[in-house]
PDB file of N, CA and C in Angstrom:
ATOM      1  N   GLN A   1     109.613  78.554  75.230  1.00 89.00           N
ATOM      2  CA  GLN A   1     110.192  79.511  76.173  1.00 89.00           C
ATOM      3  C   GLN A   1     110.056  80.915  75.577  1.00 89.00           C
ATOM      4  N   VAL A   2     109.434  81.808  76.347  1.00 95.00           N
ATOM      5  CA  VAL A   2     109.193  83.158  75.836  1.00 95.00           C
ATOM      6  C   VAL A   2     110.494  83.956  75.837  1.00 95.00           C
ATOM      7  N   HIS A   3     110.628  84.790  74.821  1.00 97.00           N
ATOM      8  CA  HIS A   3     111.775  85.697  74.713  1.00 97.00           C
ATOM      9  C   HIS A   3     111.241  87.105  74.519  1.00 97.00           C
ATOM     10  N   LEU A   4     111.705  88.045  75.359  1.00 98.00           N
ATOM     11  CA  LEU A   4     111.176  89.404  75.379  1.00 98.00           C
ATOM     12  C   LEU A   4     112.313  90.392  75.145  1.00 98.00           C
ATOM     13  N   VAL A   5     112.123  91.301  74.197  1.00 98.00           N
ATOM     14  CA  VAL A   5     113.155  92.304  73.905  1.00 98.00           C
ATOM     15  C   VAL A   5     112.507  93.688  73.900  1.00 98.00           C
ATOM     16  N   GLU A   6     112.833  94.458  74.926  1.00 98.00           N
ATOM     17  CA  GLU A   6     112.298  95.811  75.056  1.00 98.00           C
ATOM     18  C   GLU A   6     113.255  96.833  74.427  1.00 98.00           C
ATOM     19  N   SER A   7     112.683  97.916  73.920  1.00 98.00           N
ATOM     20  CA  SER A   7     113.488  98.996  73.350  1.00 98.00           C
ATOM     21  C   SER A   7     112.691 100.291  73.364  1.00 98.00           C
ATOM     22  N   GLY A   8     113.381 101.398  73.057  1.00 98.00           N
ATOM     23  CA  GLY A   8     112.704 102.676  72.927  1.00 98.00           C
ATOM     24  C   GLY A   8     112.906 103.645  74.068  1.00 98.00           C
ATOM     25  N   GLY A   9     113.576 103.210  75.117  1.00 98.00           N
ATOM     26  CA  GLY A   9     113.815 104.106  76.235  1.00 98.00           C
ATOM     27  C   GLY A   9     114.817 105.193  75.886  1.00 98.00           C
ATOM     28  N   GLY A  10     115.007 106.102  76.831  1.00 98.00           N
ATOM     29  CA  GLY A  10     115.958 107.183  76.622  1.00 98.00           C
ATOM     30  C   GLY A  10     115.844 108.243  77.679  1.00 98.00           C
ATOM     31  N   LEU A  11     116.531 109.351  77.436  1.00 98.00           N
ATOM     32  CA  LEU A  11     116.510 110.499  78.338  1.00 98.00           C
ATOM     33  C   LEU A  11     115.576 111.554  77.750  1.00 98.00           C
ATOM     34  N   VAL A  12     114.647 112.029  78.557  1.00 98.00           N
ATOM     35  CA  VAL A  12     113.668 113.001  78.082  1.00 98.00           C
ATOM     36  C   VAL A  12     113.373 114.000  79.190  1.00 98.00           C
ATOM     37  N   GLN A  13     113.024 115.206  78.805  1.00 98.00           N
ATOM     38  CA  GLN A  13     112.660 116.212  79.802  1.00 98.00           C
ATOM     39  C   GLN A  13     111.242 115.983  80.302  1.00 98.00           C
ATOM     40  N   ALA A  14     110.975 116.466  81.488  1.00 98.00           N
ATOM     41  CA  ALA A  14     109.621 116.371  82.043  1.00 98.00           C
ATOM     42  C   ALA A  14     108.618 116.981  81.065  1.00 98.00           C
ATOM     43  N   GLY A  15     107.494 116.278  80.903  1.00 98.00           N
ATOM     44  CA  GLY A  15     106.484 116.702  79.942  1.00 98.00           C
ATOM     45  C   GLY A  15     106.637 116.081  78.574  1.00 98.00           C
ATOM     46  N   GLY A  16     107.753 115.429  78.344  1.00 98.00           N
ATOM     47  CA  GLY A  16     108.026 114.813  77.063  1.00 98.00           C
ATOM     48  C   GLY A  16     107.358 113.464  76.888  1.00 98.00           C
ATOM     49  N   SER A  17     107.668 112.827  75.750  1.00 98.00           N
ATOM     50  CA  SER A  17     107.048 111.555  75.397  1.00 98.00           C
ATOM     51  C   SER A  17     108.080 110.561  74.893  1.00 98.00           C
ATOM     52  N   LEU A  18     107.757 109.302  75.050  1.00 98.00           N
ATOM     53  CA  LEU A  18     108.541 108.200  74.495  1.00 98.00           C
ATOM     54  C   LEU A  18     107.582 107.100  74.080  1.00 98.00           C
ATOM     55  N   ARG A  19     108.035 106.256  73.167  1.00 98.00           N
ATOM     56  CA  ARG A  19     107.273 105.071  72.790  1.00 98.00           C
ATOM     57  C   ARG A  19     108.171 103.856  72.953  1.00 98.00           C
ATOM     58  N   LEU A  20     107.752 102.975  73.834  1.00 98.00           N
ATOM     59  CA  LEU A  20     108.493 101.748  74.082  1.00 98.00           C
ATOM     60  C   LEU A  20     107.906 100.611  73.254  1.00 98.00           C
ATOM     61  N   SER A  21     108.771  99.686  72.873  1.00 98.00           N
ATOM     62  CA  SER A  21     108.347  98.504  72.133  1.00 98.00           C
ATOM     63  C   SER A  21     108.860  97.258  72.826  1.00 98.00           C
ATOM     64  N   CYS A  22     108.134  96.174  72.661  1.00 98.00           N
ATOM     65  CA  CYS A  22     108.557  94.881  73.194  1.00 98.00           C
ATOM     66  C   CYS A  22     108.220  93.826  72.154  1.00 98.00           C
ATOM     67  N   VAL A  23     109.256  93.240  71.591  1.00 98.00           N
ATOM     68  CA  VAL A  23     109.066  92.166  70.621  1.00 98.00           C
ATOM     69  C   VAL A  23     109.103  90.838  71.360  1.00 98.00           C
ATOM     70  N   VAL A  24     108.107  90.016  71.092  1.00 98.00           N
ATOM     71  CA  VAL A  24     107.908  88.761  71.822  1.00 98.00           C
ATOM     72  C   VAL A  24     108.058  87.580  70.874  1.00 98.00           C
ATOM     73  N   SER A  25     108.754  86.556  71.312  1.00 97.00           N
ATOM     74  CA  SER A  25     108.872  85.331  70.539  1.00 97.00           C
ATOM     75  C   SER A  25     108.773  84.137  71.475  1.00 97.00           C
ATOM     76  N   GLY A  26     108.555  82.964  70.889  1.00 96.00           N
ATOM     77  CA  GLY A  26     108.502  81.744  71.671  1.00 96.00           C
ATOM     78  C   GLY A  26     107.120  81.346  72.136  1.00 96.00           C
ATOM     79  N   ILE A  27     106.114  82.179  71.866  1.00 94.00           N
ATOM     80  CA  ILE A  27     104.735  81.890  72.253  1.00 94.00           C
ATOM     81  C   ILE A  27     103.812  82.296  71.111  1.00 94.00           C
ATOM     82  N   VAL A  28     102.549  81.883  71.199  1.00 95.00           N
ATOM     83  CA  VAL A  28     101.551  82.384  70.259  1.00 95.00           C
ATOM     84  C   VAL A  28     101.082  83.719  70.798  1.00 95.00           C
ATOM     85  N   PHE A  29     101.714  84.781  70.314  1.00 96.00           N
ATOM     86  CA  PHE A  29     101.546  86.109  70.892  1.00 96.00           C
ATOM     87  C   PHE A  29     100.077  86.528  70.940  1.00 96.00           C
ATOM     88  N   SER A  30      99.352  86.287  69.868  1.00 96.00           N
ATOM     89  CA  SER A  30      97.982  86.790  69.772  1.00 96.00           C
ATOM     90  C   SER A  30      97.052  86.195  70.823  1.00 96.00           C
ATOM     91  N   ARG A  31      97.425  85.095  71.402  1.00 96.00           N
ATOM     92  CA  ARG A  31      96.583  84.423  72.393  1.00 96.00           C
ATOM     93  C   ARG A  31      96.919  84.812  73.830  1.00 96.00           C
ATOM     94  N   ASN A  32      97.945  85.628  73.983  1.00 97.00           N
ATOM     95  CA  ASN A  32      98.428  85.953  75.322  1.00 97.00           C
ATOM     96  C   ASN A  32      98.117  87.382  75.740  1.00 97.00           C
ATOM     97  N   ASP A  33      97.706  87.527  76.997  1.00 98.00           N
ATOM     98  CA  ASP A  33      97.642  88.847  77.598  1.00 98.00           C
ATOM     99  C   ASP A  33      99.075  89.315  77.854  1.00 98.00           C
ATOM    100  N   MET A  34      99.279  90.630  77.755  1.00 98.00           N
ATOM    101  CA  MET A  34     100.607  91.202  77.953  1.00 98.00           C
ATOM    102  C   MET A  34     100.540  92.350  78.953  1.00 98.00           C
ATOM    103  N   ALA A  35     101.672  92.611  79.584  1.00 98.00           N
ATOM    104  CA  ALA A  35     101.724  93.680  80.582  1.00 98.00           C
ATOM    105  C   ALA A  35     103.056  94.402  80.525  1.00 98.00           C
ATOM    106  N   TRP A  36     103.052  95.626  81.041  1.00 98.00           N
ATOM    107  CA  TRP A  36     104.275  96.393  81.260  1.00 98.00           C
ATOM    108  C   TRP A  36     104.458  96.607  82.756  1.00 98.00           C
ATOM    109  N   TYR A  37     105.729  96.566  83.155  1.00 98.00           N
ATOM    110  CA  TYR A  37     106.127  96.797  84.532  1.00 98.00           C
ATOM    111  C   TYR A  37     107.268  97.814  84.520  1.00 98.00           C
ATOM    112  N   ARG A  38     107.567  98.348  85.682  1.00 98.00           N
ATOM    113  CA  ARG A  38     108.750  99.202  85.787  1.00 98.00           C
ATOM    114  C   ARG A  38     109.400  99.024  87.146  1.00 98.00           C
ATOM    115  N   GLN A  39     110.701  99.293  87.164  1.00 98.00           N
ATOM    116  CA  GLN A  39     111.466  99.192  88.405  1.00 98.00           C
ATOM    117  C   GLN A  39     112.307 100.443  88.559  1.00 98.00           C
ATOM    118  N   ALA A  40     111.923 101.263  89.519  1.00 97.00           N
ATOM    119  CA  ALA A  40     112.669 102.476  89.812  1.00 97.00           C
ATOM    120  C   ALA A  40     113.895 102.135  90.654  1.00 97.00           C
ATOM    121  N   PRO A  41     114.897 103.001  90.661  1.00 92.00           N
ATOM    122  CA  PRO A  41     116.113 102.735  91.437  1.00 92.00           C
ATOM    123  C   PRO A  41     115.807 102.464  92.905  1.00 92.00           C
ATOM    124  N   GLY A  42     116.312 101.345  93.402  1.00 95.00           N
ATOM    125  CA  GLY A  42     116.136 101.004  94.802  1.00 95.00           C
ATOM    126  C   GLY A  42     114.760 100.503  95.181  1.00 95.00           C
ATOM    127  N   LYS A  43     113.906 100.265  94.189  1.00 97.00           N
ATOM    128  CA  LYS A  43     112.542  99.822  94.480  1.00 97.00           C
ATOM    129  C   LYS A  43     112.240  98.511  93.765  1.00 97.00           C
ATOM    130  N   GLN A  44     111.137  97.888  94.165  1.00 97.00           N
ATOM    131  CA  GLN A  44     110.730  96.650  93.525  1.00 97.00           C
ATOM    132  C   GLN A  44     110.063  96.928  92.180  1.00 97.00           C
ATOM    133  N   ARG A  45     110.058  95.931  91.334  1.00 97.00           N
ATOM    134  CA  ARG A  45     109.367  96.003  90.057  1.00 97.00           C
ATOM    135  C   ARG A  45     107.866  96.048  90.322  1.00 97.00           C
ATOM    136  N   THR A  46     107.164  96.954  89.632  1.00 97.00           N
ATOM    137  CA  THR A  46     105.729  97.105  89.851  1.00 97.00           C
ATOM    138  C   THR A  46     104.972  97.076  88.526  1.00 97.00           C
ATOM    139  N   PHE A  47     103.747  96.623  88.608  1.00 97.00           N
ATOM    140  CA  PHE A  47     102.846  96.563  87.454  1.00 97.00           C
ATOM    141  C   PHE A  47     102.361  97.960  87.112  1.00 97.00           C
ATOM    142  N   ILE A  48     102.268  98.271  85.797  1.00 97.00           N
ATOM    143  CA  ILE A  48     101.697  99.555  85.422  1.00 97.00           C
ATOM    144  C   ILE A  48     100.526  99.432  84.449  1.00 97.00           C
ATOM    145  N   THR A  49     100.518  98.433  83.577  1.00 98.00           N
ATOM    146  CA  THR A  49      99.406  98.327  82.642  1.00 98.00           C
ATOM    147  C   THR A  49      99.378  96.947  82.006  1.00 98.00           C
ATOM    148  N   ARG A  50      98.184  96.557  81.521  1.00 98.00           N
ATOM    149  CA  ARG A  50      98.036  95.289  80.838  1.00 98.00           C
ATOM    150  C   ARG A  50      97.087  95.449  79.665  1.00 98.00           C
ATOM    151  N   ILE A  51      97.216  94.524  78.705  1.00 98.00           N
ATOM    152  CA  ILE A  51      96.286  94.459  77.583  1.00 98.00           C
ATOM    153  C   ILE A  51      95.974  92.990  77.333  1.00 98.00           C
ATOM    154  N   THR A  52      94.692  92.665  77.234  1.00 98.00           N
ATOM    155  CA  THR A  52      94.301  91.286  77.012  1.00 98.00           C
ATOM    156  C   THR A  52      94.460  90.915  75.538  1.00 98.00           C
ATOM    157  N   SER A  53      94.264  89.652  75.256  1.00 97.00           N
ATOM    158  CA  SER A  53      94.404  89.184  73.881  1.00 97.00           C
ATOM    159  C   SER A  53      93.382  89.827  72.961  1.00 97.00           C
ATOM    160  N   ASP A  54      92.250  90.236  73.511  1.00 95.00           N
ATOM    161  CA  ASP A  54      91.227  90.873  72.686  1.00 95.00           C
ATOM    162  C   ASP A  54      91.192  92.390  72.860  1.00 95.00           C
ATOM    163  N   GLY A  55      92.254  92.956  73.472  1.00 95.00           N
ATOM    164  CA  GLY A  55      92.419  94.404  73.480  1.00 95.00           C
ATOM    165  C   GLY A  55      91.910  95.163  74.673  1.00 95.00           C
ATOM    166  N   PHE A  56      91.418  94.500  75.699  1.00 97.00           N
ATOM    167  CA  PHE A  56      90.968  95.208  76.891  1.00 97.00           C
ATOM    168  C   PHE A  56      92.185  95.718  77.661  1.00 97.00           C
ATOM    169  N   ARG A  57      92.105  96.977  78.105  1.00 98.00           N
ATOM    170  CA  ARG A  57      93.244  97.605  78.768  1.00 98.00           C
ATOM    171  C   ARG A  57      92.934  97.935  80.223  1.00 98.00           C
ATOM    172  N   LEU A  58      93.973  97.844  81.052  1.00 98.00           N
ATOM    173  CA  LEU A  58      93.866  98.199  82.458  1.00 98.00           C
ATOM    174  C   LEU A  58      95.124  98.956  82.842  1.00 98.00           C
ATOM    175  N   TYR A  59      94.964 100.041  83.627  1.00 98.00           N
ATOM    176  CA  TYR A  59      96.113 100.876  83.991  1.00 98.00           C
ATOM    177  C   TYR A  59      96.189 101.072  85.500  1.00 98.00           C
ATOM    178  N   ASP A  60      97.412 101.132  86.001  1.00 98.00           N
ATOM    179  CA  ASP A  60      97.608 101.559  87.371  1.00 98.00           C
ATOM    180  C   ASP A  60      97.282 103.055  87.441  1.00 98.00           C
ATOM    181  N   THR A  61      96.816 103.501  88.609  1.00 97.00           N
ATOM    182  CA  THR A  61      96.430 104.893  88.753  1.00 97.00           C
ATOM    183  C   THR A  61      97.597 105.860  88.530  1.00 97.00           C
ATOM    184  N   SER A  62      98.814 105.391  88.767  1.00 96.00           N
ATOM    185  CA  SER A  62      99.974 106.272  88.621  1.00 96.00           C
ATOM    186  C   SER A  62     100.234 106.681  87.170  1.00 96.00           C
ATOM    187  N   VAL A  63      99.690 105.923  86.210  1.00 97.00           N
ATOM    188  CA  VAL A  63      99.960 106.211  84.796  1.00 97.00           C
ATOM    189  C   VAL A  63      98.691 106.436  83.975  1.00 97.00           C
ATOM    190  N   LYS A  64      97.528 106.192  84.577  1.00 97.00           N
ATOM    191  CA  LYS A  64      96.272 106.316  83.833  1.00 97.00           C
ATOM    192  C   LYS A  64      96.104 107.729  83.300  1.00 97.00           C
ATOM    193  N   GLY A  65      95.762 107.824  82.021  1.00 97.00           N
ATOM    194  CA  GLY A  65      95.584 109.119  81.378  1.00 97.00           C
ATOM    195  C   GLY A  65      96.852 109.674  80.743  1.00 97.00           C
ATOM    196  N   ARG A  66      98.000 109.057  81.058  1.00 98.00           N
ATOM    197  CA  ARG A  66      99.279 109.512  80.483  1.00 98.00           C
ATOM    198  C   ARG A  66      99.919 108.450  79.601  1.00 98.00           C
ATOM    199  N   PHE A  67      99.773 107.191  79.982  1.00 98.00           N
ATOM    200  CA  PHE A  67     100.386 106.088  79.246  1.00 98.00           C
ATOM    201  C   PHE A  67      99.307 105.317  78.490  1.00 98.00           C
ATOM    202  N   THR A  68      99.672 104.756  77.336  1.00 98.00           N
ATOM    203  CA  THR A  68      98.753 103.948  76.543  1.00 98.00           C
ATOM    204  C   THR A  68      99.441 102.678  76.081  1.00 98.00           C
ATOM    205  N   ILE A  69      98.832 101.545  76.390  1.00 98.00           N
ATOM    206  CA  ILE A  69      99.345 100.259  75.935  1.00 98.00           C
ATOM    207  C   ILE A  69      98.599  99.858  74.671  1.00 98.00           C
ATOM    208  N   SER A  70      99.320  99.238  73.738  1.00 98.00           N
ATOM    209  CA  SER A  70      98.701  98.734  72.517  1.00 98.00           C
ATOM    210  C   SER A  70      99.484  97.518  72.050  1.00 98.00           C
ATOM    211  N   ARG A  71      98.936  96.833  71.059  1.00 98.00           N
ATOM    212  CA  ARG A  71      99.609  95.645  70.548  1.00 98.00           C
ATOM    213  C   ARG A  71      99.392  95.523  69.059  1.00 98.00           C
ATOM    214  N   ASP A  72     100.368  94.888  68.402  1.00 98.00           N
ATOM    215  CA  ASP A  72     100.266  94.565  66.975  1.00 98.00           C
ATOM    216  C   ASP A  72     100.555  93.078  66.851  1.00 98.00           C
ATOM    217  N   ASN A  73      99.495  92.285  66.722  1.00 97.00           N
ATOM    218  CA  ASN A  73      99.664  90.830  66.691  1.00 97.00           C
ATOM    219  C   ASN A  73     100.431  90.365  65.454  1.00 97.00           C
ATOM    220  N   ALA A  74     100.351  91.112  64.376  1.00 97.00           N
ATOM    221  CA  ALA A  74     101.081  90.742  63.165  1.00 97.00           C
ATOM    222  C   ALA A  74     102.592  90.892  63.351  1.00 97.00           C
ATOM    223  N   LYS A  75     102.989  91.751  64.290  1.00 98.00           N
ATOM    224  CA  LYS A  75     104.414  91.995  64.539  1.00 98.00           C
ATOM    225  C   LYS A  75     104.882  91.394  65.855  1.00 98.00           C
ATOM    226  N   ASN A  76     104.007  90.676  66.544  1.00 98.00           N
ATOM    227  CA  ASN A  76     104.353  90.087  67.847  1.00 98.00           C
ATOM    228  C   ASN A  76     104.945  91.137  68.778  1.00 98.00           C
ATOM    229  N   THR A  77     104.335  92.289  68.788  1.00 98.00           N
ATOM    230  CA  THR A  77     104.889  93.421  69.526  1.00 98.00           C
ATOM    231  C   THR A  77     103.822  94.097  70.379  1.00 98.00           C
ATOM    232  N   VAL A  78     104.219  94.447  71.590  1.00 98.00           N
ATOM    233  CA  VAL A  78     103.382  95.263  72.461  1.00 98.00           C
ATOM    234  C   VAL A  78     104.102  96.595  72.668  1.00 98.00           C
ATOM    235  N   TYR A  79     103.307  97.664  72.682  1.00 98.00           N
ATOM    236  CA  TYR A  79     103.853  99.013  72.780  1.00 98.00           C
ATOM    237  C   TYR A  79     103.391  99.693  74.070  1.00 98.00           C
ATOM    238  N   LEU A  80     104.176 100.687  74.473  1.00 98.00           N
ATOM    239  CA  LEU A  80     103.753 101.544  75.575  1.00 98.00           C
ATOM    240  C   LEU A  80     104.090 102.975  75.192  1.00 98.00           C
ATOM    241  N   GLN A  81     103.050 103.782  74.977  1.00 98.00           N
ATOM    242  CA  GLN A  81     103.222 105.203  74.691  1.00 98.00           C
ATOM    243  C   GLN A  81     103.229 105.960  76.002  1.00 98.00           C
ATOM    244  N   LEU A  82     104.291 106.678  76.258  1.00 98.00           N
ATOM    245  CA  LEU A  82     104.451 107.431  77.498  1.00 98.00           C
ATOM    246  C   LEU A  82     104.358 108.925  77.185  1.00 98.00           C
ATOM    247  N   ASN A  83     103.352 109.581  77.706  1.00 98.00           N
ATOM    248  CA  ASN A  83     103.165 111.015  77.519  1.00 98.00           C
ATOM    249  C   ASN A  83     103.196 111.735  78.860  1.00 98.00           C
ATOM    250  N   SER A  84     103.410 113.034  78.814  1.00 98.00           N
ATOM    251  CA  SER A  84     103.416 113.867  80.026  1.00 98.00           C
ATOM    252  C   SER A  84     104.310 113.259  81.098  1.00 98.00           C
ATOM    253  N   LEU A  85     105.504 112.899  80.692  1.00 98.00           N
ATOM    254  CA  LEU A  85     106.416 112.197  81.606  1.00 98.00           C
ATOM    255  C   LEU A  85     106.839 113.082  82.772  1.00 98.00           C
ATOM    256  N   LYS A  86     107.014 112.427  83.911  1.00 97.00           N
ATOM    257  CA  LYS A  86     107.420 113.078  85.151  1.00 97.00           C
ATOM    258  C   LYS A  86     108.732 112.459  85.638  1.00 97.00           C
ATOM    259  N   PRO A  87     109.500 113.196  86.429  1.00 97.00           N
ATOM    260  CA  PRO A  87     110.747 112.606  86.954  1.00 97.00           C
ATOM    261  C   PRO A  87     110.513 111.288  87.694  1.00 97.00           C
ATOM    262  N   GLU A  88     109.365 111.158  88.348  1.00 96.00           N
ATOM    263  CA  GLU A  88     109.090 109.916  89.082  1.00 96.00           C
ATOM    264  C   GLU A  88     108.771 108.735  88.170  1.00 96.00           C
ATOM    265  N   ASP A  89     108.687 108.975  86.859  1.00 98.00           N
ATOM    266  CA  ASP A  89     108.538 107.868  85.913  1.00 98.00           C
ATOM    267  C   ASP A  89     109.882 107.235  85.563  1.00 98.00           C
ATOM    268  N   THR A  90     110.966 107.819  86.046  1.00 98.00           N
ATOM    269  CA  THR A  90     112.296 107.263  85.788  1.00 98.00           C
ATOM    270  C   THR A  90     112.389 105.844  86.332  1.00 98.00           C
ATOM    271  N   ALA A  91     112.733 104.900  85.463  1.00 98.00           N
ATOM    272  CA  ALA A  91     112.769 103.486  85.832  1.00 98.00           C
ATOM    273  C   ALA A  91     113.246 102.671  84.639  1.00 98.00           C
ATOM    274  N   VAL A  92     113.520 101.405  84.899  1.00 98.00           N
ATOM    275  CA  VAL A  92     113.694 100.436  83.822  1.00 98.00           C
ATOM    276  C   VAL A  92     112.324  99.813  83.566  1.00 98.00           C
ATOM    277  N   TYR A  93     111.920  99.814  82.301  1.00 98.00           N
ATOM    278  CA  TYR A  93     110.602  99.326  81.906  1.00 98.00           C
ATOM    279  C   TYR A  93     110.740  97.940  81.272  1.00 98.00           C
ATOM    280  N   TYR A  94     109.856  97.042  81.706  1.00 98.00           N
ATOM    281  CA  TYR A  94     109.855  95.664  81.245  1.00 98.00           C
ATOM    282  C   TYR A  94     108.469  95.280  80.744  1.00 98.00           C
ATOM    283  N   CYS A  95     108.430  94.370  79.768  1.00 98.00           N
ATOM    284  CA  CYS A  95     107.167  93.749  79.398  1.00 98.00           C
ATOM    285  C   CYS A  95     107.219  92.284  79.828  1.00 98.00           C
ATOM    286  N   ASN A  96     106.048  91.677  79.898  1.00 97.00           N
ATOM    287  CA  ASN A  96     105.971  90.251  80.196  1.00 97.00           C
ATOM    288  C   ASN A  96     104.591  89.764  79.826  1.00 97.00           C
ATOM    289  N   THR A  97     104.457  88.469  79.760  1.00 96.00           N
ATOM    290  CA  THR A  97     103.153  87.864  79.534  1.00 96.00           C
ATOM    291  C   THR A  97     102.365  87.872  80.841  1.00 96.00           C
ATOM    292  N   LEU A  98     101.074  87.562  80.702  1.00 94.00           N
ATOM    293  CA  LEU A  98     100.232  87.325  81.870  1.00 94.00           C
ATOM    294  C   LEU A  98      99.546  85.979  81.678  1.00 94.00           C
ATOM    295  N   PRO A  99      99.679  85.045  82.580  1.00 92.00           N
ATOM    296  CA  PRO A  99     100.499  85.069  83.769  1.00 92.00           C
ATOM    297  C   PRO A  99     101.976  85.343  83.446  1.00 92.00           C
ATOM    298  N   THR A 100     102.697  85.871  84.427  1.00 92.00           N
ATOM    299  CA  THR A 100     104.072  86.301  84.202  1.00 92.00           C
ATOM    300  C   THR A 100     104.997  85.124  83.934  1.00 92.00           C
ATOM    301  N   SER A 101     105.786  85.263  82.876  1.00 92.00           N
ATOM    302  CA  SER A 101     106.835  84.292  82.598  1.00 92.00           C
ATOM    303  C   SER A 101     108.032  84.566  83.507  1.00 92.00           C
ATOM    304  N   PRO A 102     108.741  83.515  83.932  1.00 92.00           N
ATOM    305  CA  PRO A 102     109.945  83.735  84.739  1.00 92.00           C
ATOM    306  C   PRO A 102     111.090  84.323  83.923  1.00 92.00           C
ATOM    307  N   GLU A 103     110.938  84.307  82.592  1.00 92.00           N
ATOM    308  CA  GLU A 103     112.000  84.784  81.715  1.00 92.00           C
ATOM    309  C   GLU A 103     111.778  86.248  81.368  1.00 92.00           C
ATOM    310  N   TRP A 104     112.404  87.157  82.090  1.00 96.00           N
ATOM    311  CA  TRP A 104     112.290  88.589  81.830  1.00 96.00           C
ATOM    312  C   TRP A 104     113.316  89.015  80.793  1.00 96.00           C
ATOM    313  N   GLY A 105     112.986  90.079  80.070  1.00 97.00           N
ATOM    314  CA  GLY A 105     113.944  90.675  79.163  1.00 97.00           C
ATOM    315  C   GLY A 105     114.911  91.579  79.906  1.00 97.00           C
ATOM    316  N   GLN A 106     115.717  92.305  79.140  1.00 97.00           N
ATOM    317  CA  GLN A 106     116.725  93.170  79.750  1.00 97.00           C
ATOM    318  C   GLN A 106     116.137  94.509  80.171  1.00 97.00           C
ATOM    319  N   GLY A 107     114.935  94.806  79.694  1.00 98.00           N
ATOM    320  CA  GLY A 107     114.295  96.073  80.013  1.00 98.00           C
ATOM    321  C   GLY A 107     114.869  97.215  79.195  1.00 98.00           C
ATOM    322  N   THR A 108     114.219  98.362  79.306  1.00 98.00           N
ATOM    323  CA  THR A 108     114.700  99.563  78.630  1.00 98.00           C
ATOM    324  C   THR A 108     114.619 100.732  79.603  1.00 98.00           C
ATOM    325  N   GLN A 109     115.708 101.499  79.698  1.00 98.00           N
ATOM    326  CA  GLN A 109     115.813 102.563  80.692  1.00 98.00           C
ATOM    327  C   GLN A 109     115.103 103.829  80.216  1.00 98.00           C
ATOM    328  N   VAL A 110     114.244 104.353  81.068  1.00 98.00           N
ATOM    329  CA  VAL A 110     113.602 105.648  80.835  1.00 98.00           C
ATOM    330  C   VAL A 110     114.062 106.593  81.934  1.00 98.00           C
ATOM    331  N   THR A 111     114.641 107.710  81.532  1.00 98.00           N
ATOM    332  CA  THR A 111     115.111 108.711  82.493  1.00 98.00           C
ATOM    333  C   THR A 111     114.443 110.045  82.155  1.00 98.00           C
ATOM    334  N   VAL A 112     113.749 110.609  83.148  1.00 98.00           N
ATOM    335  CA  VAL A 112     113.037 111.869  82.952  1.00 98.00           C
ATOM    336  C   VAL A 112     113.699 112.934  83.813  1.00 98.00           C
ATOM    337  N   SER A 113     114.198 113.963  83.160  1.00 97.00           N
ATOM    338  CA  SER A 113     114.859 115.042  83.883  1.00 97.00           C
ATOM    339  C   SER A 113     113.861 116.155  84.191  1.00 97.00           C
ATOM    340  N   SER A 114     114.099 116.818  85.309  1.00 93.00           N
ATOM    341  CA  SER A 114     113.187 117.894  85.728  1.00 93.00           C
ATOM    342  C   SER A 114     113.584 119.239  85.140  1.00 93.00           C
TER     343      SER A 114
END
């Protein structure tokens, strides 16, 4: 059973940066594709980026060029670097495996002030 623990969120001004982390346990991390999602207030959770087991990256157009996903297989951790943040990036950010596990973590709140 996969266990996901996200951290690194916070309050930041527009244009600022944050680095999110997600520590994964319960699976062979290095063999799994990973993804980040976010859920803005009053909206559904949406996909924003993924990284395959061999490092191939894919981004939603809303974050391409601003966000960077990476992974450290030795630490069972996937990261999300958030740059040039905008107020519309305000959301709870979640990581998950691909295919998606039904077991979501608690997420980490990112709030961007204008």
